[in-house]
Every structure is written in C-alpha cells, then in structure tokens.
Amino acid sequence: MKIDRVELVRVALPLVSPFRTSFGIETTRDALLVRVLTAEAEGWGECVAMTEPVYSSEYVDGCIDVIRRFFLPVLSAHDDLRASGVAPALAHLHGHRMAKAALEMAVLDAELRAAGRSFATELGGVRDRVACGVSVGIMDTIPELLDAVDGYLAEGYVRIKLKIEPGWDLAPVRAVRERYGDDLMLQVDANTAYTRADTALLGRLDEFGLLLIEQPLDEEDLHGHALLAAAVTTPICLDESVTSARSARDAIEMGACSVVNIKPGRVGGYLEAKEIHDVCVELEVPVWCGGMVETGLGRAANVALASLPGFTLPGDTSSSSRFFAQDITAPLSVDQDGHMTVPTGPGLGVDVLPDVLEDLLVSREWVG
Ligand code: SMG
Ligand code: MG
C-alpha cells in the first residue's frame, strides 16, 4: 500500500464520572485519532497518550508533533508499506511508542479492510468472546467505592481492579473483600505510587488473596520490583515498565514480575503486543489486556488482542459506557455474564460515526 493522505483528528469525550488514579483526575478523554487514506482502503488508529505526560512521557501534543514532523515523512516515502513495515521503518527514530502505535494501527486497519480480514484473525485470536474486568478509580469514601463496585458487578464484570495509592490501599481492598467474599477476582493498580520503602505495607495486601499488584514502583525500578516480588506472596504485574518484547522478557527473567499487562499503545503497536504475548506464553507468564480509556476504535482492537490464547486473565476491556455516554463508534458492551464479543468484520470491525465525531471534534488537520 501507499499512504495517500493522513488526517490527525483530535476529539474530546467527556467521562461519565471523574476517573481518579494515583497520578491525577481525568474528566475528559482527549483522544488523538489517525486516519490513513490509501488507494485500497481507509484505516483508523488511536493514540493512547494523554493530554499531559503523567502516565508515561508521551502526551498528545508531542505525539502530533513527532508524527507530523518525523514519522509521516518516512512512511509516506514508502511505495509499498505494510503494517509489519511500520516499526522497522521508524526504528531509527527513538521512543514515542504511543505515536508509532497509532500509525501502525491505522495502516494495519487499512491493510486488513482491503484484505477483508479482522484484527483478531490477523493477530491469532482463538476466542470469539473475552472475559472482561473493570478498573475502578480512587474515591473519596469507602461507601462511594462500594456503590461503584456494586454497579459494575451488576453489569456483569468478572474482575474488579482497584486503583490504589498511599492512604487508599488496605482499607478499600479490605472493604471490597469483606463485602463480596474471597471468590471475587480482585486486583490493584498503583501506577508507580510506591517505593521500595513500602515493601512491608504492600506485603499486608497478601492476606487479601489478590490476583496481582500492578506496577507498584517506578517504571525504571525493575530491580525494586524483583526485590518486592521476593518479599510478598501476591504476584507482581508490570504495566508502565514493559515497553517491548525485550523488556518483557528481561523483567520476567529477572523476577520483576510474574504477570504482564499488555497495552498495545504503550509498546509501539498491536504487532509488538503480539510479540510480548508470545514471549509470555513461552515463559508461562499469564497476560491480560490493559486499557487506556480508549474510544471504540482502540477498544475493538484490544478485544481482538485479548482473544489470543495467552490472555488467560480478564482485561481492562470494559464497555464504552464505563467511560463514555457517547462513544465515537457504535458502543462496545459487556454481556450480562461479563464477556465481550470479538469483532469479526474487516479491520477493526467498527466504524467511526461521522456525526458524533463532528460533535466531539477539537481539531482535524491533514498532515500528509
Ligand atoms: O481503559 O479501562 C480502561 C482504563 C484502565 O486503569 C486503567 N488504565 O494504568 O492501567 C492503567 C490505567 C492507565 C490509564 S489511567 C487514565
Ligand atoms: Mg496500570
């Protein structure tokens, strides 16, 4: 394929309720979409960067700049570009994985739409439905948290993830365990909010039988995670620290984690995400699909990825309605039994609703 034109589309999706994590409170999803036009088909990608560099070093304005200034000129010069060629073509340009992932996703979508193949088929999916969990933000009070969890369980979610931070960890976990019992699949995510000095505190979570503790320490502190993993019984899962198949292998081999959260955006795209999956299957480490408050585009692709065989834990693959009153695609929804159907149509298998896009539009520009 040859890229004819690329449009960067920025939309603002109001969240149904504020989403608080250890790094901040989000009330709107500032989403950057990449639309690639080729002679054969149009493809859409979604960039998971946030407005500010608070989850990782990337941020939306930076992604727009690096795409426009450096990545597109390289890709547009290729007369026969395939999705598998995007990462190699950009490999000499360091970092910026979220920006690269968005471009690769759009090229892959165009390629698969042209070929009439779905993301799930292309990536190697083996399930037509995936089990879904939900990520629950930090709340002001325990009753407020329990109300939220009540609601999500009533919707069918099979696993609850509580966002934690110092001062909001043992008490919410204890309260949820007491209310719903030991059978509830429960895990926590600290988004790097703790340090090695918190080992004893994090060890007190052991009594609650959590599935995992996600990214308790700094993203660069792999050794610290290995020390922590040796000191506590709850499995340690890495999110922010895992940026490639190589870093996943290293983290696992040094004992820094025994579970991996795979987010395509964080690692440079769905093809690298599949590589990480393959490494984890080889090393017998369970994986699950993370979420970055994606629109229906990223959500559809994540569900496709989660249909691969190594995804043995429920993902943060919640319904569009978990975050948005109005998604930019037809809403993706979890069934009453907590599963989501994997899209089967060509490419992402979902389409942007032009009128909604127009309503939520912040800016759109042709960049190549
Ligand atoms: O999309 O369901 C979702 C969000 C899941 O908690 C979630 N994501 O660190 O795993 C994580 C966070 C990062 C995004 S917070 C705005
Ligand atoms: Mg996380």
CSV table of C-alpha atoms and ligand atoms in Angstrom, one decimal:
chain,number,residue,atom,x,y,z
A,1,MET,CA,0.0,0.0,0.0
A,2,LYS,CA,1.0,3.6,-0.5
A,3,ILE,CA,-0.2,6.2,2.0
A,4,ASP,CA,-2.0,8.9,0.1
A,5,ARG,CA,-3.1,11.2,2.9
A,6,VAL,CA,-3.2,11.2,6.7
A,7,GLU,CA,-5.6,13.2,8.9
A,8,LEU,CA,-5.0,13.8,12.6
A,9,VAL,CA,-8.3,14.1,14.4
A,10,ARG,CA,-8.5,15.2,18.0
A,11,VAL,CA,-11.7,14.6,19.9
A,12,ALA,CA,-12.8,15.3,23.5
A,13,LEU,CA,-15.0,12.7,25.1
A,14,PRO,CA,-16.5,13.7,28.4
A,15,LEU,CA,-16.3,10.9,31.0
A,16,VAL,CA,-19.4,9.8,32.7
A,17,SER,CA,-17.7,10.3,36.1
A,18,PRO,CA,-14.2,11.6,37.1
A,19,PHE,CA,-11.6,8.8,36.9
A,20,ARG,CA,-9.0,9.3,39.7
A,21,THR,CA,-5.7,7.4,39.7
A,22,SER,CA,-2.5,7.9,41.7
A,23,PHE,CA,-1.4,10.4,39.1
A,24,GLY,CA,-4.4,12.6,38.7
A,25,ILE,CA,-8.1,13.0,38.0
A,26,GLU,CA,-9.4,12.7,34.4
A,27,THR,CA,-12.8,14.2,33.4
A,28,THR,CA,-12.4,14.1,29.6
A,29,ARG,CA,-10.6,11.7,27.2
A,30,ASP,CA,-8.5,13.9,24.9
A,31,ALA,CA,-8.1,11.3,22.1
A,32,LEU,CA,-5.9,11.6,19.1
A,33,LEU,CA,-7.1,9.6,16.1
A,34,VAL,CA,-5.1,8.9,13.0
A,35,ARG,CA,-6.9,8.4,9.7
A,36,VAL,CA,-4.8,6.9,6.9
A,37,LEU,CA,-6.1,7.0,3.3
A,38,THR,CA,-4.7,4.6,0.7
A,39,ALA,CA,-6.0,3.7,-2.8
A,40,GLU,CA,-7.3,0.4,-1.4
A,41,ALA,CA,-8.9,1.4,1.9
A,42,GLU,CA,-9.1,3.9,4.8
A,43,GLY,CA,-7.7,2.9,8.2
A,44,TRP,CA,-8.1,4.3,11.7
A,45,GLY,CA,-5.6,4.3,14.5
A,46,GLU,CA,-5.9,5.7,18.1
A,47,CYS,CA,-3.1,7.2,20.1
A,48,VAL,CA,-3.4,6.3,23.8
A,49,ALA,CA,-1.3,9.3,25.0
A,50,MET,CA,-2.9,11.6,27.5
A,51,THR,CA,-3.0,15.4,27.5
A,52,GLU,CA,-0.2,15.5,30.0
A,53,PRO,CA,2.8,13.2,30.4
A,54,VAL,CA,1.5,11.8,33.7
A,55,TYR,CA,1.1,8.1,32.9
A,56,SER,CA,4.2,8.0,30.6
A,57,SER,CA,6.5,10.5,29.0
A,58,GLU,CA,4.2,10.9,26.0
A,59,TYR,CA,1.5,13.4,25.6
A,60,VAL,CA,-1.0,14.3,22.8
A,61,ASP,CA,0.7,17.5,21.5
A,62,GLY,CA,4.0,15.7,21.5
A,63,CYS,CA,2.6,12.8,19.5
A,64,ILE,CA,1.1,15.2,16.9
A,65,ASP,CA,4.4,16.9,16.6
A,66,VAL,CA,6.5,13.8,16.2
A,67,ILE,CA,4.0,12.2,13.8
A,68,ARG,CA,3.8,15.3,11.6
A,69,ARG,CA,7.5,16.2,11.8
A,70,PHE,CA,9.3,12.9,11.7
A,71,PHE,CA,7.2,9.8,11.3
A,72,LEU,CA,4.9,10.7,8.4
A,73,PRO,CA,7.6,11.9,6.0
A,74,VAL,CA,9.3,8.5,6.4
A,75,LEU,CA,6.2,6.4,5.9
A,76,SER,CA,4.8,8.5,3.1
A,77,ALA,CA,8.0,7.9,1.1
A,78,HIS,CA,7.3,4.1,1.0
A,79,ASP,CA,5.6,2.9,-2.1
A,80,ASP,CA,4.7,-0.5,-0.7
A,81,LEU,CA,4.1,-0.1,3.0
A,82,ARG,CA,2.6,-2.8,5.1
A,83,ALA,CA,1.8,-2.6,8.8
A,84,SER,CA,4.6,-5.0,9.5
A,85,GLY,CA,7.0,-2.5,7.9
A,86,VAL,CA,5.9,0.5,10.0
A,87,ALA,CA,8.0,-0.3,13.1
A,88,PRO,CA,11.2,-1.2,11.1
A,89,ALA,CA,10.8,2.0,9.0
A,90,LEU,CA,10.6,4.1,12.2
A,91,ALA,CA,13.1,2.1,14.3
A,92,HIS,CA,15.9,4.7,13.8
A,93,LEU,CA,13.7,7.3,15.5
A,94,HIS,CA,13.8,6.6,19.2
A,95,GLY,CA,10.9,6.1,21.6
A,96,HIS,CA,7.5,7.7,21.0
A,97,ARG,CA,5.8,4.3,21.1
A,98,MET,CA,2.3,5.6,21.5
A,99,ALA,CA,2.6,7.8,18.4
A,100,LYS,CA,4.1,4.9,16.5
A,101,ALA,CA,1.4,2.6,17.7
A,102,ALA,CA,-1.3,4.9,16.4
A,103,LEU,CA,0.2,5.0,12.9
A,104,GLU,CA,0.8,1.2,12.8
A,105,MET,CA,-2.8,0.6,13.9
A,106,ALA,CA,-4.2,2.8,11.1
A,107,VAL,CA,-2.0,1.1,8.5
A,108,LEU,CA,-3.0,-2.3,9.8
A,109,ASP,CA,-6.7,-1.4,9.8
A,110,ALA,CA,-6.4,-0.2,6.2
A,111,GLU,CA,-4.5,-3.3,5.1
A,112,LEU,CA,-7.0,-5.6,6.8
A,113,ARG,CA,-10.0,-3.8,5.5
A,114,ALA,CA,-8.6,-4.1,2.0
A,115,ALA,CA,-8.0,-7.8,2.5
A,116,GLY,CA,-11.3,-8.4,4.3
A,117,ARG,CA,-9.6,-9.8,7.4
A,118,SER,CA,-10.3,-8.9,11.0
A,119,PHE,CA,-7.7,-7.8,13.6
A,120,ALA,CA,-8.5,-10.9,15.6
A,121,THR,CA,-7.8,-13.2,12.7
A,122,GLU,CA,-4.6,-11.4,11.8
A,123,LEU,CA,-3.3,-11.4,15.4
A,124,GLY,CA,-4.1,-15.0,16.0
A,125,GLY,CA,-7.2,-14.8,18.2
A,126,VAL,CA,-8.7,-18.1,19.3
A,127,ARG,CA,-11.9,-17.0,21.1
A,128,ASP,CA,-15.0,-15.2,19.9
A,129,ARG,CA,-15.7,-13.7,23.3
A,130,VAL,CA,-13.4,-12.4,26.0
A,131,ALA,CA,-13.8,-12.1,29.8
A,132,CYS,CA,-13.9,-8.5,30.9
A,133,GLY,CA,-12.8,-6.7,34.1
A,134,VAL,CA,-13.2,-3.1,35.0
A,135,SER,CA,-10.8,-0.5,36.5
A,136,VAL,CA,-12.3,1.4,39.5
A,137,GLY,CA,-10.9,4.8,40.3
A,138,ILE,CA,-9.8,6.1,43.7
A,139,MET,CA,-12.9,7.5,45.6
A,140,ASP,CA,-13.3,9.9,48.4
A,141,THR,CA,-15.0,7.4,50.7
A,142,ILE,CA,-15.4,3.6,51.1
A,143,PRO,CA,-19.2,3.7,50.7
A,144,GLU,CA,-18.8,5.5,47.4
A,145,LEU,CA,-16.4,2.9,46.2
A,146,LEU,CA,-18.7,0.0,47.3
A,147,ASP,CA,-21.6,1.7,45.4
A,148,ALA,CA,-19.4,1.8,42.3
A,149,VAL,CA,-18.3,-1.8,42.6
A,150,ASP,CA,-21.9,-2.9,43.2
A,151,GLY,CA,-22.9,-1.2,39.9
A,152,TYR,CA,-20.1,-2.8,37.9
A,153,LEU,CA,-20.8,-6.3,39.3
A,154,ALA,CA,-24.4,-5.9,38.5
A,155,GLU,CA,-23.3,-5.1,34.9
A,156,GLY,CA,-21.6,-8.5,34.8
A,157,TYR,CA,-17.9,-7.7,35.1
A,158,VAL,CA,-15.9,-10.7,36.2
A,159,ARG,CA,-13.0,-9.0,37.7
A,160,ILE,CA,-12.5,-5.8,39.7
A,161,LYS,CA,-9.3,-3.7,39.7
A,162,LEU,CA,-9.0,-1.0,42.3
A,163,LYS,CA,-6.7,1.9,41.7
A,164,ILE,CA,-4.6,2.5,44.8
A,165,GLU,CA,-2.2,5.0,46.2
A,166,PRO,CA,-0.6,5.5,49.7
A,167,GLY,CA,-3.5,6.2,52.0
A,168,TRP,CA,-6.0,4.4,49.7
A,169,ASP,CA,-4.9,0.8,49.7
A,170,LEU,CA,-5.5,-1.6,52.6
A,171,ALA,CA,-8.9,-0.1,53.6
A,172,PRO,CA,-10.6,-0.2,50.2
A,173,VAL,CA,-9.2,-3.7,49.5
A,174,ARG,CA,-10.4,-4.9,52.9
A,175,ALA,CA,-13.9,-3.4,52.4
A,176,VAL,CA,-14.3,-4.9,48.9
A,177,ARG,CA,-13.2,-8.3,50.2
A,178,GLU,CA,-15.5,-8.2,53.2
A,179,ARG,CA,-18.5,-7.2,51.1
A,180,TYR,CA,-18.0,-9.6,48.2
A,181,GLY,CA,-16.0,-12.5,49.6
A,182,ASP,CA,-12.9,-14.4,48.6
A,183,ASP,CA,-14.2,-15.6,45.2
A,184,LEU,CA,-14.3,-12.2,43.6
A,185,MET,CA,-11.4,-11.8,41.2
A,186,LEU,CA,-9.7,-8.7,42.6
A,187,GLN,CA,-6.5,-6.8,41.8
A,188,VAL,CA,-5.0,-3.4,42.4
A,189,ASP,CA,-3.0,-0.9,40.4
A,190,ALA,CA,-0.7,1.7,41.9
A,191,ASN,CA,0.6,3.4,38.8
A,192,THR,CA,4.1,3.7,40.3
A,193,ALA,CA,2.9,5.4,43.5
A,194,TYR,CA,5.0,3.4,46.0
A,195,THR,CA,8.7,3.0,46.7
A,196,ARG,CA,10.9,0.2,47.9
A,197,ALA,CA,10.4,1.6,51.4
A,198,ASP,CA,6.7,0.5,51.2
A,199,THR,CA,7.5,-3.2,51.0
A,200,ALA,CA,6.1,-4.1,54.4
A,201,LEU,CA,2.9,-2.1,53.6
A,202,LEU,CA,2.4,-3.8,50.3
A,203,GLY,CA,3.1,-7.2,52.0
A,204,ARG,CA,0.0,-6.5,54.1
A,205,LEU,CA,-2.1,-6.9,50.9
A,206,ASP,CA,-1.1,-10.6,50.8
A,207,GLU,CA,-3.9,-11.6,53.2
A,208,PHE,CA,-6.5,-10.5,50.7
A,209,GLY,CA,-5.7,-13.0,48.0
A,210,LEU,CA,-5.4,-10.5,45.2
A,211,LEU,CA,-4.8,-11.7,41.7
A,212,LEU,CA,-1.9,-9.3,41.4
A,213,ILE,CA,-0.4,-5.9,42.3
A,214,GLU,CA,0.1,-3.8,39.2
A,215,GLN,CA,3.1,-1.5,38.8
A,216,PRO,CA,3.6,-0.6,42.4
A,217,LEU,CA,7.1,1.1,41.9
A,218,ASP,CA,8.7,3.4,39.4
A,219,GLU,CA,8.7,2.3,35.8
A,220,GLU,CA,12.5,2.1,35.8
A,221,ASP,CA,12.8,0.3,39.0
A,222,LEU,CA,12.9,-3.3,37.7
A,223,HIS,CA,15.3,-4.4,40.4
A,224,GLY,CA,13.0,-3.0,43.1
A,225,HIS,CA,10.1,-4.9,41.6
A,226,ALA,CA,12.2,-8.1,41.8
A,227,LEU,CA,13.0,-7.4,45.4
A,228,LEU,CA,9.4,-6.8,46.2
A,229,ALA,CA,8.2,-9.9,44.3
A,230,ALA,CA,10.6,-11.9,46.5
A,231,ALA,CA,9.2,-10.3,49.7
A,232,VAL,CA,5.5,-10.7,49.1
A,233,THR,CA,3.2,-13.5,48.0
A,234,THR,CA,0.8,-11.5,45.8
A,235,PRO,CA,2.0,-11.8,42.2
A,236,ILE,CA,3.6,-8.6,40.8
A,237,CYS,CA,2.3,-7.4,37.4
A,238,LEU,CA,4.1,-4.8,35.3
A,239,ASP,CA,2.4,-2.2,33.2
A,240,GLU,CA,4.4,1.0,32.7
A,241,SER,CA,7.8,-0.9,32.8
A,242,VAL,CA,7.0,-3.2,29.9
A,243,THR,CA,7.7,-1.2,26.7
A,244,SER,CA,8.7,-4.0,24.3
A,245,ALA,CA,9.0,-7.8,24.0
A,246,ARG,CA,12.6,-7.5,25.0
A,247,SER,CA,11.8,-5.6,28.2
A,248,ALA,CA,9.0,-8.0,29.0
A,249,ARG,CA,11.5,-11.0,28.7
A,250,ASP,CA,14.1,-9.2,30.8
A,251,ALA,CA,11.5,-8.3,33.5
A,252,ILE,CA,10.3,-11.8,33.7
A,253,GLU,CA,13.7,-13.4,33.7
A,254,MET,CA,15.0,-11.2,36.5
A,255,GLY,CA,11.9,-12.0,38.6
A,256,ALA,CA,10.5,-8.4,38.5
A,257,CYS,CA,7.0,-9.7,37.5
A,258,SER,CA,5.1,-12.9,37.1
A,259,VAL,CA,2.1,-11.4,35.2
A,260,VAL,CA,2.2,-8.9,32.4
A,261,ASN,CA,-0.4,-6.2,31.4
A,262,ILE,CA,-0.1,-5.7,27.7
A,263,LYS,CA,-1.2,-2.4,26.3
A,264,PRO,CA,-0.5,-2.1,22.5
A,265,GLY,CA,-0.2,1.7,22.7
A,266,ARG,CA,2.5,1.6,25.3
A,267,VAL,CA,4.7,-0.9,23.4
A,268,GLY,CA,4.5,0.6,19.9
A,269,GLY,CA,1.6,-1.3,18.5
A,270,TYR,CA,-0.5,-4.4,18.1
A,271,LEU,CA,2.3,-6.3,16.4
A,272,GLU,CA,4.7,-5.8,19.2
A,273,ALA,CA,1.9,-6.6,21.7
A,274,LYS,CA,1.5,-9.9,20.0
A,275,GLU,CA,5.3,-10.5,20.3
A,276,ILE,CA,5.0,-9.8,24.1
A,277,HIS,CA,2.1,-12.2,24.2
A,278,ASP,CA,4.3,-14.9,22.5
A,279,VAL,CA,7.2,-14.3,24.9
A,280,CYS,CA,4.9,-14.6,27.9
A,281,VAL,CA,3.4,-17.8,26.5
A,282,GLU,CA,6.9,-19.2,26.1
A,283,LEU,CA,7.8,-18.2,29.6
A,284,GLU,CA,4.5,-19.4,31.0
A,285,VAL,CA,3.5,-16.0,32.3
A,286,PRO,CA,-0.2,-15.1,32.2
A,287,VAL,CA,-1.1,-11.9,30.4
A,288,TRP,CA,-4.1,-9.6,30.2
A,289,CYS,CA,-5.0,-6.7,28.1
A,290,GLY,CA,-4.8,-3.3,29.7
A,291,GLY,CA,-6.8,-0.2,28.8
A,292,MET,CA,-6.1,3.5,28.3
A,293,VAL,CA,-9.7,4.8,28.3
A,294,GLU,CA,-9.8,4.1,24.6
A,295,THR,CA,-12.6,5.1,22.2
A,296,GLY,CA,-14.5,2.3,20.4
A,297,LEU,CA,-11.6,2.1,17.9
A,298,GLY,CA,-8.9,1.1,20.5
A,299,ARG,CA,-11.5,-0.9,22.5
A,300,ALA,CA,-12.4,-3.0,19.5
A,301,ALA,CA,-8.7,-3.7,18.7
A,302,ASN,CA,-8.0,-4.5,22.4
A,303,VAL,CA,-10.8,-7.1,22.5
A,304,ALA,CA,-9.3,-8.7,19.4
A,305,LEU,CA,-5.9,-8.9,21.0
A,306,ALA,CA,-7.4,-10.3,24.2
A,307,SER,CA,-8.8,-13.2,22.1
A,308,LEU,CA,-5.2,-14.6,21.8
A,309,PRO,CA,-4.6,-17.8,23.8
A,310,GLY,CA,-2.2,-16.4,26.4
A,311,PHE,CA,-4.7,-13.8,27.6
A,312,THR,CA,-5.8,-16.0,30.5
A,313,LEU,CA,-6.8,-13.2,32.9
A,314,PRO,CA,-9.7,-10.8,32.3
A,315,GLY,CA,-8.6,-7.5,30.8
A,316,ASP,CA,-9.5,-3.8,31.3
A,317,THR,CA,-11.7,-4.3,28.3
A,318,SER,CA,-14.8,-2.6,29.7
A,319,SER,CA,-17.9,-1.3,27.9
A,320,SER,CA,-17.8,2.0,26.1
A,321,SER,CA,-20.4,3.1,28.7
A,322,ARG,CA,-17.8,2.6,31.6
A,323,PHE,CA,-16.3,5.9,30.5
A,324,PHE,CA,-18.5,7.5,27.8
A,325,ALA,CA,-22.1,8.5,27.4
A,326,GLN,CA,-21.4,8.7,23.7
A,327,ASP,CA,-18.6,6.8,22.0
A,328,ILE,CA,-17.4,7.7,18.5
A,329,THR,CA,-18.3,4.2,17.3
A,330,ALA,CA,-21.3,2.1,18.0
A,331,PRO,CA,-20.8,1.2,21.7
A,332,LEU,CA,-18.9,-1.9,22.6
A,333,SER,CA,-20.7,-3.7,25.5
A,334,VAL,CA,-20.1,-6.3,28.1
A,335,ASP,CA,-22.8,-9.0,28.2
A,336,GLN,CA,-24.6,-9.8,31.5
A,337,ASP,CA,-22.1,-12.6,32.0
A,338,GLY,CA,-19.1,-10.2,31.8
A,339,HIS,CA,-17.9,-11.1,28.3
A,340,MET,CA,-17.5,-9.0,25.2
A,341,THR,CA,-17.9,-10.4,21.6
A,342,VAL,CA,-14.8,-10.1,19.5
A,343,PRO,CA,-15.4,-8.0,16.3
A,344,THR,CA,-15.3,-10.1,13.2
A,345,GLY,CA,-15.7,-7.5,10.4
A,346,PRO,CA,-12.8,-6.4,8.2
A,347,GLY,CA,-10.1,-4.4,10.1
A,348,LEU,CA,-11.2,-3.1,13.4
A,349,GLY,CA,-14.7,-4.2,12.6
A,350,VAL,CA,-16.1,-1.0,13.9
A,351,ASP,CA,-16.7,2.3,12.2
A,352,VAL,CA,-16.4,5.9,13.3
A,353,LEU,CA,-19.8,7.7,13.5
A,354,PRO,CA,-19.2,10.9,11.5
A,355,ASP,CA,-21.9,13.0,13.2
A,356,VAL,CA,-20.6,12.1,16.7
A,357,LEU,CA,-17.0,12.8,15.6
A,358,GLU,CA,-18.1,16.2,14.4
A,359,ASP,CA,-19.9,16.9,17.8
A,360,LEU,CA,-16.8,15.9,19.8
A,361,LEU,CA,-14.3,17.4,17.5
A,362,VAL,CA,-11.5,19.6,18.9
A,363,SER,CA,-9.4,19.8,15.7
A,364,ARG,CA,-8.6,18.0,12.5
A,365,GLU,CA,-5.8,18.6,10.1
A,366,TRP,CA,-4.3,16.9,7.0
A,367,VAL,CA,-0.7,16.3,7.8
A,368,GLY,CA,0.5,14.3,4.7
B,1,SMG,O1,-9.4,1.8,29.8
B,1,SMG,O2,-10.4,0.7,31.4
B,1,SMG,C1,-9.5,1.5,31.0
B,1,SMG,C2,-8.6,2.1,31.9
B,1,SMG,C3,-7.8,1.1,32.7
B,1,SMG,O3,-6.8,1.7,34.8
B,1,SMG,C4,-6.8,1.7,33.6
B,1,SMG,N1,-5.7,2.2,33.0
B,1,SMG,O4,-2.5,2.1,34.5
B,1,SMG,O5,-3.8,0.5,33.8
B,1,SMG,C5,-3.6,1.7,34.0
B,1,SMG,C6,-4.6,2.8,33.6
B,1,SMG,C7,-4.0,3.8,32.8
B,1,SMG,C8,-4.9,4.9,32.3
B,1,SMG,S1,-5.5,5.9,33.5
B,1,SMG,C9,-6.1,7.3,32.8
B,2,MG,MG,-1.9,0.1,35.0
